[in-house]
Coordinates of C-alpha atoms in Angstrom, one line a residue:
X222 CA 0.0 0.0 0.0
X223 CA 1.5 3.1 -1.1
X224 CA -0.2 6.0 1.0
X225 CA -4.0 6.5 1.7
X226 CA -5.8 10.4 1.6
X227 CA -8.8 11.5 3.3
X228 CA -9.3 14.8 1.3
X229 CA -10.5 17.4 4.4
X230 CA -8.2 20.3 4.1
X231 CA -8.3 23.7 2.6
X232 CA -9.8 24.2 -1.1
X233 CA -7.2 23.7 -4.2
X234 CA -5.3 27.0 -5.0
X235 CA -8.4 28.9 -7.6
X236 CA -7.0 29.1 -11.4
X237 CA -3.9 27.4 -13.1
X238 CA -3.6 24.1 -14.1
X239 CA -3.8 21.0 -11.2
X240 CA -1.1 19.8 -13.0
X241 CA 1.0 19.0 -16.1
X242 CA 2.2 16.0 -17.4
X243 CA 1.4 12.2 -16.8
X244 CA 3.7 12.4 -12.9
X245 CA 1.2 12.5 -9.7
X246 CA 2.2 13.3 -6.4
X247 CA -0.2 12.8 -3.3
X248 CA -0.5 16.9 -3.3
X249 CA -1.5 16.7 -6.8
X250 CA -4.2 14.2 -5.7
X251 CA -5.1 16.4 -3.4
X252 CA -5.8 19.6 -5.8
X253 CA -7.6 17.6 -8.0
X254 CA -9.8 16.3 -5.8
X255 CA -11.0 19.9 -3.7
X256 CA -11.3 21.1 -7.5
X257 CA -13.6 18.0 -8.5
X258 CA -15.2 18.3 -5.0
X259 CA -15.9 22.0 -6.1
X260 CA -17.8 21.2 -9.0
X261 CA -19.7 18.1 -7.6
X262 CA -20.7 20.1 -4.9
X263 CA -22.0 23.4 -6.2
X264 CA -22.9 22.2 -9.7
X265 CA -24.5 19.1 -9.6
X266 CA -25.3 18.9 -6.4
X267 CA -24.1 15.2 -5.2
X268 CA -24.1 14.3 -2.0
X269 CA -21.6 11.7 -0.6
X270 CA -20.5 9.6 2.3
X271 CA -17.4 10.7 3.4
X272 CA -14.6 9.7 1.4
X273 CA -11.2 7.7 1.5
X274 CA -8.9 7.3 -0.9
X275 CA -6.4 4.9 -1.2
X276 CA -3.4 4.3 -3.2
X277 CA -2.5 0.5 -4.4
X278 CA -0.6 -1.5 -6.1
X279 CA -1.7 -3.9 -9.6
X280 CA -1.2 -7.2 -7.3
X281 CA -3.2 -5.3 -4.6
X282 CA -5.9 -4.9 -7.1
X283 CA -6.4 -7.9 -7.7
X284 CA -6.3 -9.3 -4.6
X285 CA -9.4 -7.1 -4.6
X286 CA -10.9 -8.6 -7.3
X287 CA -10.9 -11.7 -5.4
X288 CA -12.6 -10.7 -2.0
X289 CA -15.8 -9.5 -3.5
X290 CA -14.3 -5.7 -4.1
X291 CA -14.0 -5.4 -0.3
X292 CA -10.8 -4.6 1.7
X293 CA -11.1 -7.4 3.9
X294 CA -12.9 -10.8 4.1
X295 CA -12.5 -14.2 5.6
X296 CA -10.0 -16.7 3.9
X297 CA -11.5 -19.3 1.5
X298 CA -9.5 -21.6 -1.6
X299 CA -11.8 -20.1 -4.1
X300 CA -10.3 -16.5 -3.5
X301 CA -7.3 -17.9 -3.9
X302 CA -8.0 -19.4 -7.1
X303 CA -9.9 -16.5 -8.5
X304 CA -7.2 -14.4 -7.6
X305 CA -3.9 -16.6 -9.5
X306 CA -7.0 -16.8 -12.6
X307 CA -6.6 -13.3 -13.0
X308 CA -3.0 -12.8 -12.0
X309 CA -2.1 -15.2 -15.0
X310 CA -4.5 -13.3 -17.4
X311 CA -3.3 -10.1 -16.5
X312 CA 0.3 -10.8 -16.6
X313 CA -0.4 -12.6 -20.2
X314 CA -2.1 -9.6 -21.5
X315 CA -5.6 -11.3 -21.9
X316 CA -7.2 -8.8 -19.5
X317 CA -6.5 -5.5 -18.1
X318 CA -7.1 -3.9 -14.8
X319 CA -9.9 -1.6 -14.0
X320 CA -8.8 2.1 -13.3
X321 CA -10.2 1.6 -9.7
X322 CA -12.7 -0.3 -7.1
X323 CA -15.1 1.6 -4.9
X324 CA -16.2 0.5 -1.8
X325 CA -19.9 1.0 -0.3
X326 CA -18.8 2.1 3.0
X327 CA -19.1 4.9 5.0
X328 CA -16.4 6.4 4.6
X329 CA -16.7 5.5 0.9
X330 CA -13.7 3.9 0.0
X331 CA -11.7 4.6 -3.1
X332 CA -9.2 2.5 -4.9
X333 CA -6.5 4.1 -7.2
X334 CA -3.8 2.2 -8.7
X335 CA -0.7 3.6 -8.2
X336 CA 0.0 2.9 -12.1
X337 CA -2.5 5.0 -12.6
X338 CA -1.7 8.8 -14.7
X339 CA -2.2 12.2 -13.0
X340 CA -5.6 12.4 -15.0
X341 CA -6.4 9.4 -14.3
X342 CA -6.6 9.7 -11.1
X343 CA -8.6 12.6 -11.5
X344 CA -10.7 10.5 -13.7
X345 CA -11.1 7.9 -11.0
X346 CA -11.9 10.5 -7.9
X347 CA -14.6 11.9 -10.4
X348 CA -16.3 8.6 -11.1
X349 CA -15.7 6.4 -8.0
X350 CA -15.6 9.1 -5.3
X351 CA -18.2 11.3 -6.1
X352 CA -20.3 9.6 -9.2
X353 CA -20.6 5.7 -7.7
X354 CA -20.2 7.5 -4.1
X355 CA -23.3 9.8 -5.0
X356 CA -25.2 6.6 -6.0
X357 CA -24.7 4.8 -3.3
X358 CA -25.6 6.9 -0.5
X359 CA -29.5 8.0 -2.6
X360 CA -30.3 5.1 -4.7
X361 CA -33.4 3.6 -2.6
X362 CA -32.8 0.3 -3.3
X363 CA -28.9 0.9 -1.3
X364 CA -30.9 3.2 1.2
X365 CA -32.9 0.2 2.1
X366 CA -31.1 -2.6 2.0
X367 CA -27.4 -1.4 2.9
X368 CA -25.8 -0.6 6.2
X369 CA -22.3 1.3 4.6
X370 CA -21.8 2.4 8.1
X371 CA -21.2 -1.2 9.5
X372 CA -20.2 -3.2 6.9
X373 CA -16.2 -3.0 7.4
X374 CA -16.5 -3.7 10.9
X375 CA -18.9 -6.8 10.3
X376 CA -16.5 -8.3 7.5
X377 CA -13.6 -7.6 10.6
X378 CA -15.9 -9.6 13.0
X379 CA -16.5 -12.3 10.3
X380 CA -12.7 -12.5 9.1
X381 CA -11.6 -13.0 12.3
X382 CA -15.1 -15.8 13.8
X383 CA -14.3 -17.8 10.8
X384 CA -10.5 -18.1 11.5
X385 CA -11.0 -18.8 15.1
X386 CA -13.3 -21.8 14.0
X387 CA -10.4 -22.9 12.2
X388 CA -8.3 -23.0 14.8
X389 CA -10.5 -24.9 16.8
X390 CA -12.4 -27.1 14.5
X391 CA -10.0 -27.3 11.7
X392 CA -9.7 -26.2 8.3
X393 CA -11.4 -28.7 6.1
X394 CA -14.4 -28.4 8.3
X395 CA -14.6 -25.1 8.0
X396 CA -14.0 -25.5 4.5
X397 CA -16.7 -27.9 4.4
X398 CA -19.4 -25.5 5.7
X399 CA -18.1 -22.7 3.1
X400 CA -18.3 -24.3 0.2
X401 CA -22.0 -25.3 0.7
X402 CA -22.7 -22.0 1.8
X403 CA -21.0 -20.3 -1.1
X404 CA -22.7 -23.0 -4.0
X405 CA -26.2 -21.3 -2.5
X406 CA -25.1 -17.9 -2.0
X407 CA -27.6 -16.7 -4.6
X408 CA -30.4 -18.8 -3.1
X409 CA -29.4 -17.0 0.6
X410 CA -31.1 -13.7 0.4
X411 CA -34.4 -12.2 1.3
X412 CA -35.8 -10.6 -2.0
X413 CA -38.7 -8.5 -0.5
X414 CA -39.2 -5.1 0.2
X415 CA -40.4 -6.3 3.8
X416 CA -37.7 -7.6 4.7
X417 CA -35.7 -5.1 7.5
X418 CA -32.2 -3.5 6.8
X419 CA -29.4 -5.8 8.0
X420 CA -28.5 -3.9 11.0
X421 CA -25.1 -5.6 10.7
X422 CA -23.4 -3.8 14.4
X423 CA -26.5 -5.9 16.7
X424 CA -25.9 -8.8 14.7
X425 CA -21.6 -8.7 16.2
X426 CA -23.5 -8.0 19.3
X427 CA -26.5 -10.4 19.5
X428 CA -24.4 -13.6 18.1
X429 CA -23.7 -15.9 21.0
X430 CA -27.3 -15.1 22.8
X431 CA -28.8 -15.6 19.7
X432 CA -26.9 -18.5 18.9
X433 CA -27.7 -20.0 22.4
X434 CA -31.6 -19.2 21.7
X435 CA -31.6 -20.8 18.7
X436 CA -30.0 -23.9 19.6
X437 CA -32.9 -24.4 22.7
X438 CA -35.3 -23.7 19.9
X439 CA -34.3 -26.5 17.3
X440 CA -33.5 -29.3 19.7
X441 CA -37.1 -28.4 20.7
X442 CA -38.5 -28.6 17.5
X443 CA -36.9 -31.9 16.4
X444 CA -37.2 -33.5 20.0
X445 CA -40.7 -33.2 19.6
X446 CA -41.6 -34.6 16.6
X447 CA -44.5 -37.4 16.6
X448 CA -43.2 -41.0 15.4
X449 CA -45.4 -42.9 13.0
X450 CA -45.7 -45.9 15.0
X451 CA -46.6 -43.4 18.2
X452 CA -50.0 -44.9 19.7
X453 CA -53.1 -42.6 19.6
X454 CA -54.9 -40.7 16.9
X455 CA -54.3 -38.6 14.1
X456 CA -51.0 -36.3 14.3
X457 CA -52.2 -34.2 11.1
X458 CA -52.5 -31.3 13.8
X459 CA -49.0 -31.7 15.3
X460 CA -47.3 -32.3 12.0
X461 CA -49.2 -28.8 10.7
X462 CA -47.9 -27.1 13.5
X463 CA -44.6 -28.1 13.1
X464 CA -44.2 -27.1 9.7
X465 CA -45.6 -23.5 10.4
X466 CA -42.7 -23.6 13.2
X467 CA -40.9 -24.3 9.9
X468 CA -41.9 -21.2 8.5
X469 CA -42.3 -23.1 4.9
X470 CA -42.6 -22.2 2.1
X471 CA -39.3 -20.3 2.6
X472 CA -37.1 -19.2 -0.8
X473 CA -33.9 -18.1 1.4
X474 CA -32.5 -21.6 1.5
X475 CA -29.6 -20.7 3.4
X476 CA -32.1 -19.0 6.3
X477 CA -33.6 -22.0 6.5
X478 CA -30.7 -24.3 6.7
X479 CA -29.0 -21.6 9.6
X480 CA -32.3 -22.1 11.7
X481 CA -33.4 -25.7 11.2
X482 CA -31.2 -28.3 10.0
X483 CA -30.7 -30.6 12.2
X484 CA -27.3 -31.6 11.9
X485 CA -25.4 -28.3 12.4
X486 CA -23.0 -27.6 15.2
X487 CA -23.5 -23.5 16.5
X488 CA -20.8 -22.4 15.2
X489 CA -21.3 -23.8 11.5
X490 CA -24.7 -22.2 12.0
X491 CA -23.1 -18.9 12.1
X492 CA -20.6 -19.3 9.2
X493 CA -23.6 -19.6 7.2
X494 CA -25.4 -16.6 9.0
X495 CA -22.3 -14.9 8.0
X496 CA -22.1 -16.1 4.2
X497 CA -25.8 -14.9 3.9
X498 CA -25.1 -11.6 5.2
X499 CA -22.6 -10.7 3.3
X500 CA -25.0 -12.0 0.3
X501 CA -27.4 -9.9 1.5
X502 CA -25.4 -6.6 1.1
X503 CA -24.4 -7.5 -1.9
X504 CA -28.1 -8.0 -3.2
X505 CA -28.7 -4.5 -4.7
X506 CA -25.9 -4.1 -6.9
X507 CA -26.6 -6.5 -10.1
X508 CA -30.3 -4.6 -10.1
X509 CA -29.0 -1.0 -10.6
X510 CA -25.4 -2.3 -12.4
X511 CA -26.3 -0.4 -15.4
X512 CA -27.5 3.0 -13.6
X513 CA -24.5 2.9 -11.1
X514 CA -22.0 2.5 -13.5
X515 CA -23.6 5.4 -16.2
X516 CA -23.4 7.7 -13.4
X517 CA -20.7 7.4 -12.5
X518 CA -19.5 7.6 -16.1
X519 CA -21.6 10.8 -17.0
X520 CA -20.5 12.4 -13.6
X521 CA -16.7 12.0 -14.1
X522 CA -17.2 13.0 -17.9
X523 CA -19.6 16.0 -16.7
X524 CA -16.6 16.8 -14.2
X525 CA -13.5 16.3 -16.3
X526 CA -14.7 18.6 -19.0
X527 CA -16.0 21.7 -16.7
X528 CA -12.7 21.5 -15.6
X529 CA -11.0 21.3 -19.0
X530 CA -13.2 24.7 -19.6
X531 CA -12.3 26.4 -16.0
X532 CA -8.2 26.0 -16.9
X533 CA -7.8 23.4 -14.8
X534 CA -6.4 20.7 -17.1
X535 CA -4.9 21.4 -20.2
X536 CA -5.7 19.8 -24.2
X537 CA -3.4 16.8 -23.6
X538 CA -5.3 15.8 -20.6
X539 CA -8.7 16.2 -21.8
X540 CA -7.8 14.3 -25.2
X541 CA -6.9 11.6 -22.7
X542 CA -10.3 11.6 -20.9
X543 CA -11.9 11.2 -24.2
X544 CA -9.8 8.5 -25.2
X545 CA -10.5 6.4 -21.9
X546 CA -13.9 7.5 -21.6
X547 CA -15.0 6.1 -25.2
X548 CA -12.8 3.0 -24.7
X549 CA -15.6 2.4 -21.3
X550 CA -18.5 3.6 -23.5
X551 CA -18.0 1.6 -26.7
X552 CA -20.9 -0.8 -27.4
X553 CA -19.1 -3.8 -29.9
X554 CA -21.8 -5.0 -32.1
X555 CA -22.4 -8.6 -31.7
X556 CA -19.9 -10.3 -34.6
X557 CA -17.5 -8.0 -33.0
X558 CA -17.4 -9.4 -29.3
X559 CA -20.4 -7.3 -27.9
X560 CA -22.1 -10.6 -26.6
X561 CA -26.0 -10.6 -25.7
X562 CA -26.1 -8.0 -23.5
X563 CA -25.9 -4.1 -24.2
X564 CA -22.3 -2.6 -21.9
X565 CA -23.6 -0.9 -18.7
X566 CA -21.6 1.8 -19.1
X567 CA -22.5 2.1 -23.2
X568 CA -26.3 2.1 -22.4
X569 CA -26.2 3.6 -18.7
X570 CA -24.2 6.8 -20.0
X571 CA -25.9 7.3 -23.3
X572 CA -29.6 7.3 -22.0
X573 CA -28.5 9.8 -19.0
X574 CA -26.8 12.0 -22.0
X575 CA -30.0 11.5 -23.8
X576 CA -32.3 13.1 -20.3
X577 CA -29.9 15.9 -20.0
X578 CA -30.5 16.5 -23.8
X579 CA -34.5 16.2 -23.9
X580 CA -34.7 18.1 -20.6
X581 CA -32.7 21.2 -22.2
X582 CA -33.0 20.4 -26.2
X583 CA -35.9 18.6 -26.8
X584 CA -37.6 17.8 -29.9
X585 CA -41.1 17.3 -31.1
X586 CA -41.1 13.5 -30.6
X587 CA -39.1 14.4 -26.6
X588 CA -42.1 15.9 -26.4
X589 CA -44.6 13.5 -27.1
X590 CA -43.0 10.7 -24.9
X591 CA -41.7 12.4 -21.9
X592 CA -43.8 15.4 -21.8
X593 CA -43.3 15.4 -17.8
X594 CA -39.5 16.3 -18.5
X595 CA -39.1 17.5 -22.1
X596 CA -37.6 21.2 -22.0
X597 CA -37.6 21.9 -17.6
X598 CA -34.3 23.0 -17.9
X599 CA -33.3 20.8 -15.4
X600 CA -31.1 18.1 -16.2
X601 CA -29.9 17.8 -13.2
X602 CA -32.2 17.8 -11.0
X603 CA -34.2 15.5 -13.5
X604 CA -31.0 12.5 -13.2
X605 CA -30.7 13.0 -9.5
X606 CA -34.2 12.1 -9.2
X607 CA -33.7 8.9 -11.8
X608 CA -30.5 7.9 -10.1
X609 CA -32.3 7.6 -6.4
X610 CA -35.9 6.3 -7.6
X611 CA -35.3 3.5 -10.1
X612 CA -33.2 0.5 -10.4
X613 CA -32.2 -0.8 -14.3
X614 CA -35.3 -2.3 -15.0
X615 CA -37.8 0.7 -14.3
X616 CA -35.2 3.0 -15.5
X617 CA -35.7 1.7 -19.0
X618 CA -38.8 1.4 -18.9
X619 CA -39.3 4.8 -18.3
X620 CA -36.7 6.6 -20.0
X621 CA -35.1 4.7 -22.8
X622 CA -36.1 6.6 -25.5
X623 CA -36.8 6.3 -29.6
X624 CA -33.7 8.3 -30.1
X625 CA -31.2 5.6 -28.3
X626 CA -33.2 3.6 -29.3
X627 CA -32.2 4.3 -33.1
X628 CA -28.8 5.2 -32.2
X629 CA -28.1 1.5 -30.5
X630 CA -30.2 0.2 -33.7
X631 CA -32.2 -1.7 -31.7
X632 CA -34.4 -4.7 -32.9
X633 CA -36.1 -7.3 -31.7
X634 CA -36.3 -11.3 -32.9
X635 CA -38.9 -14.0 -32.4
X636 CA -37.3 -17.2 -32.0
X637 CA -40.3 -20.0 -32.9
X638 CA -38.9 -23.1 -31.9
X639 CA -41.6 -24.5 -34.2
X640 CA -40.5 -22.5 -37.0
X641 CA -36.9 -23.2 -39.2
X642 CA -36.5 -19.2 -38.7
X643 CA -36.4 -16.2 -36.5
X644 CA -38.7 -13.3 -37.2
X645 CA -37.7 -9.7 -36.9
X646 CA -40.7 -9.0 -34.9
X647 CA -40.0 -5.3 -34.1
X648 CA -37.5 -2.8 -35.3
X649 CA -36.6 1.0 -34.3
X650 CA -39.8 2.5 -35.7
X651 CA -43.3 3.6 -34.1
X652 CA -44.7 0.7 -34.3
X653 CA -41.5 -0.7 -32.1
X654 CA -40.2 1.8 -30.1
X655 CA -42.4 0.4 -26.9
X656 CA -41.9 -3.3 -27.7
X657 CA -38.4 -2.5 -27.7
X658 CA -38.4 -0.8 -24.7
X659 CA -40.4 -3.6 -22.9
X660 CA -37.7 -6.1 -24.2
X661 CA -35.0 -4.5 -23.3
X662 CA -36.8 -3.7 -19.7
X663 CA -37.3 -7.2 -19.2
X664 CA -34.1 -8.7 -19.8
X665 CA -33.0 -6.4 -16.3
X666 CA -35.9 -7.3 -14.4
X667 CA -34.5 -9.2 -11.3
X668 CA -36.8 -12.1 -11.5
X669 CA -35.8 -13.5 -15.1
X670 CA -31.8 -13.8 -13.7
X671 CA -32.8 -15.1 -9.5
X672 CA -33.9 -18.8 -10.1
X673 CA -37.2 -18.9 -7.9
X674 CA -36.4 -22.2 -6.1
X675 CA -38.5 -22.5 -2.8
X676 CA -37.9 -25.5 0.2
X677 CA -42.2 -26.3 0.5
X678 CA -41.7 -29.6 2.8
X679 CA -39.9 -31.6 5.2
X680 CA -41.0 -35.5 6.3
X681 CA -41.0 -34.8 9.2
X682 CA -42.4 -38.3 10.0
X683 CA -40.2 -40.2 7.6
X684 CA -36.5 -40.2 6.3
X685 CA -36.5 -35.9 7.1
X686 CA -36.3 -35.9 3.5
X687 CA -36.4 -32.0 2.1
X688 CA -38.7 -31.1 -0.5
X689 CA -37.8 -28.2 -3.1
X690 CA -39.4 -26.3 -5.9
X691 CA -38.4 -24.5 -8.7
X692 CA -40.4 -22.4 -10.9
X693 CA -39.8 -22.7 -14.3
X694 CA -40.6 -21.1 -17.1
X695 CA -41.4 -23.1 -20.8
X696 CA -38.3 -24.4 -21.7
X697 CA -35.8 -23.1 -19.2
X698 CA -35.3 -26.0 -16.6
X699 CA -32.1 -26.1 -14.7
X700 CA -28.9 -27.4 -16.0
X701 CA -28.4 -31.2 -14.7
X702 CA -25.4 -31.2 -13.4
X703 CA -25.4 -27.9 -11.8
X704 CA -28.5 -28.9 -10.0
X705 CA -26.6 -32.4 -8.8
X706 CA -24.0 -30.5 -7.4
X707 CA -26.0 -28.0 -5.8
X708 CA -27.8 -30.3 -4.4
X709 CA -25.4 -32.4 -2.7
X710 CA -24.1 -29.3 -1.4
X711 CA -27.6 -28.4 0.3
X712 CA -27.9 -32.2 1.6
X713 CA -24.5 -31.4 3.1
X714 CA -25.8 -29.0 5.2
X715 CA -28.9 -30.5 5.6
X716 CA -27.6 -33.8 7.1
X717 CA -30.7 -35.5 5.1
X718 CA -31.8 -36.5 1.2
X719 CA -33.1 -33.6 -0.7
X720 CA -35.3 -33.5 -3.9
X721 CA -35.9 -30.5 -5.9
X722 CA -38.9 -30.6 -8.6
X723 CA -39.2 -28.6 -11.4
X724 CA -42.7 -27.3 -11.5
X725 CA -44.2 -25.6 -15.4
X726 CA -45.7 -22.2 -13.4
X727 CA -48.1 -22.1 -15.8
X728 CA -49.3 -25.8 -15.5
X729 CA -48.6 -26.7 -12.2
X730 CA -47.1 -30.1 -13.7
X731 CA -43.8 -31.4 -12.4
X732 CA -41.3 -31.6 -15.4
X733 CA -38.1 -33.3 -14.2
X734 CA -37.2 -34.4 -10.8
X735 CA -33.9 -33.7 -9.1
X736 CA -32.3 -36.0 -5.6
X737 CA -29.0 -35.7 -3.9
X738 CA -28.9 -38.8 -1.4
X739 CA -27.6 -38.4 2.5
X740 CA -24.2 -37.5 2.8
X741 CA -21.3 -40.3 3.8

């Protein structure tokens, strides 16, 4: 670690350039940013969690690759791994490094690499420190799901839990317990609106008593249980009751598995508590990728040319910000590399280009589809109020307009599987600008990339056998041998046979049928 700088003395010098040349210096660093602060603060208005930059190396960089883009984290092989994956590519030329990682924390925490130009870096305080920074602290979805304030202090508390359990218990049974948890990560968070804010300081606090609680609790619940060759009457009535106790149905698998499976030691109970936290903070981002990243892109390019025009950098500098700002913006078409899905930066950046534009400079057809905004002269107030009230899939739907529209030469295609062809069903025209839209809306919706996989039963008078259920849509069942292996993972933790059915939503008819068999 070279040096770290939290910017809070006097304003940059007013007038002359920050700097000249491609050589930085932590003073330099420090002009640029009061000068970028300057402009963040009194003409677009941002407000920010405190910030903290930090200076580091290429290896240190992708070391945070590894850990989730956080600066500290329990140990596990599969960083490891990840981390020599990229090491290799990087050092091989088949991948570069990103200019920086941001942090959401409070203080927000911003990574430069010390490689890194003196524009660069004024670049990267721009985009990360005040454009992602900005985002995080008044998107709602962040507002209420996130707790920046204690997240570094509950990653210190879980760091440090999980390598005492090693100590004690050993390292391939805590290795054990991680790897199940981590194979149903994505199946460990809550994904309603109802559910409360992690309020991750209490949960440091609460652990043992809670732990304690818990444990009375289960050993209750599975003491209890009536036996099939029990004498008396019906046990419908006990066997409903326990499955309420159950709370099924339940889609958080890894909640479930943390409260009620009967095999799990307390302290393997709260390695998975922790895995599913830190899942849990992390649940926002991949819903508001697009919008976080353009931004932070049209903040930093907003930024870097205001101060191109105030004197502040000179022609050499600002032909560099171009230059690295269309390499992030470029959308490859799809022979090229592009893939199937648009660049977040690409699309994020060129539909908040495309507000600012309608809101000052609109035209006849701005008009006719977002007459709420077309002409307020307000652009900024107009993406500060996009940027904390939508996520990617509503932002779309409300603002992607025929203009991008045309200028990302948008189409859609019907693929029949009954038909030897696919039909251009709706192209950048009237007639398609809102089936378009609606596509393109859809393919960021949350619920068409979260598999909807719910546990529904336990025999609780048999084998303990658990019972799961995905809902599928036509054609899309789960990959065989990703759903064997998850499975065994989950009967791992479970301590019992699993079965997961695929269910037609539509239909209600099971389509395939999945098992993983007790553990040895």
């Amino acid at each position: 670690m070279m040096g770290q700088i939290t910017p809070n003395g006097p304003s940059a010098r007013r007038g002359g350039l920050l700097y000249t040349g491609n050589d930085w210096n932590f003073q330099v660093i420090r002009d640029c940013y009061d000068a970028i602060e300057e402009i963040a603060r009194t003409e677009l208005g941002l407000e920010t969690y405190a910030n903290r930059i930090e200076i580091i190396t290429s290896e240190q960089m992708l070391d945070v690759y590894t850990a989730h883009g956080m600066p500290l984290g329990y140990k596990h092989w599969s960083f490891g791994k990840r981390f020599i994956g990229h090491e290799n590519a990087y050092r091989r030329g088949l991948m570069g490094l990103a200019y920086e990682v941001v942090i959401n924390s409070d203080p927000c925490i911003s990574y430069l690499m010390e490689e890194n130009s003196a524009t660069m870096q004024a670049l990267v305080i721009a985009h990360a420190a005040f454009g992602h920074n900005h985002f995080f602290r008044n998107n709602r979805l962040f507002r209420e799901w996130t707790d920046p304030s204690e997240i570094l202090g509950y990653l210190e508390f879980a760091r440090g839990y999980i390598a005492r359990c090693e100590e004690r218990h050993g390292l391939r049974a805590v290795e054990r317990i991680l790897d199940a948890a981590h194979a149903l990560q994505n199946q460990g968070v809550h994904r309603h609106s109802g559910a409360r804010k992690l309020d991750l300081k209490a949960e440091q606090q609460r652990a043992r008593d809670r732990r304690a609680y818990e444990d009375s609790m289960f050993n209750d619940l599975w003491r209890t249980l009536p036996t099939e060759d029990a004498p008396g009457g019906d046990h419908r009535a006990e066997d409903a009751l326990s499955r309420r106790r159950l709370g099924l149905p339940e889609e958080n698998l890894l909640y479930f598995l943390e409260k009620h499976a009967p095999r799990l030691a307390s302290w393997e109970r709260e390695i998975i508590r922790i895995v599913r936290m830190v899942a849990q903070y992390f649940y926002p981002q991949p819903q508001v990728k697009m919008m976080n990243e353009g931004c932070a892109t049209w903040v930093h390019a907003y930024i870097m040319r205001r101060l191109h025009e105030l004197g502040r950098i000179d022609d050499a500098a600002y032909l560099e910000v171009i230059h690295s700002t269309s390499n992030v913006i470029t959308q490859l078409g799809f022979d090229a590399g592009g893939g199937p899905s648009f660049n977040p930066y690409a699309l994020g950046y060129a539909m908040m280009t495309d507000i600012a534009r309608i809101c000052t400079e609109p035209t006849a057809e701005d008009r006719t589809w977002f007459p709420d905004i077309a002409g307020n002269g307000d652009a900024i107030g107009t993406l500060r109020h996009a940027w904390a009230e939508y996520r990617d899939e509503s932002f779309i739907q409300q603002f992607l307009s025929p203009k991008t529209i045309r200028d990302f030469r948008m189409f859609r295609l019907r693929d029949d599987t009954s038909q030897p062809y696919l039909l251009v069903d709706a192209i950048h025209d009237e007639a398609g600008y809102r089936d378009i839209r609606r596509s393109v809306a859809l393919t960021y919706d949350p619920g068409t990339f979260y598999t909807e996989i719910e546990i529904v039963d336990v025999d609780l008078l048999g084998d303990r056998t658990l019972v799961l259920e995905h809902r599928s849509r036509a054609g899309q069942l789960l990959q065989p041998n990703d759903a064997r292996q998850t499975l065994n993972y989950l009967s791992t933790l479970w301590g019992y046979g699993v079965i997961l059915k695929e269910i037609d939503t539509q239909t209600g008819a099971v389509l395939t049928t999945h098992t993983a068999n007790v553990p040895t």
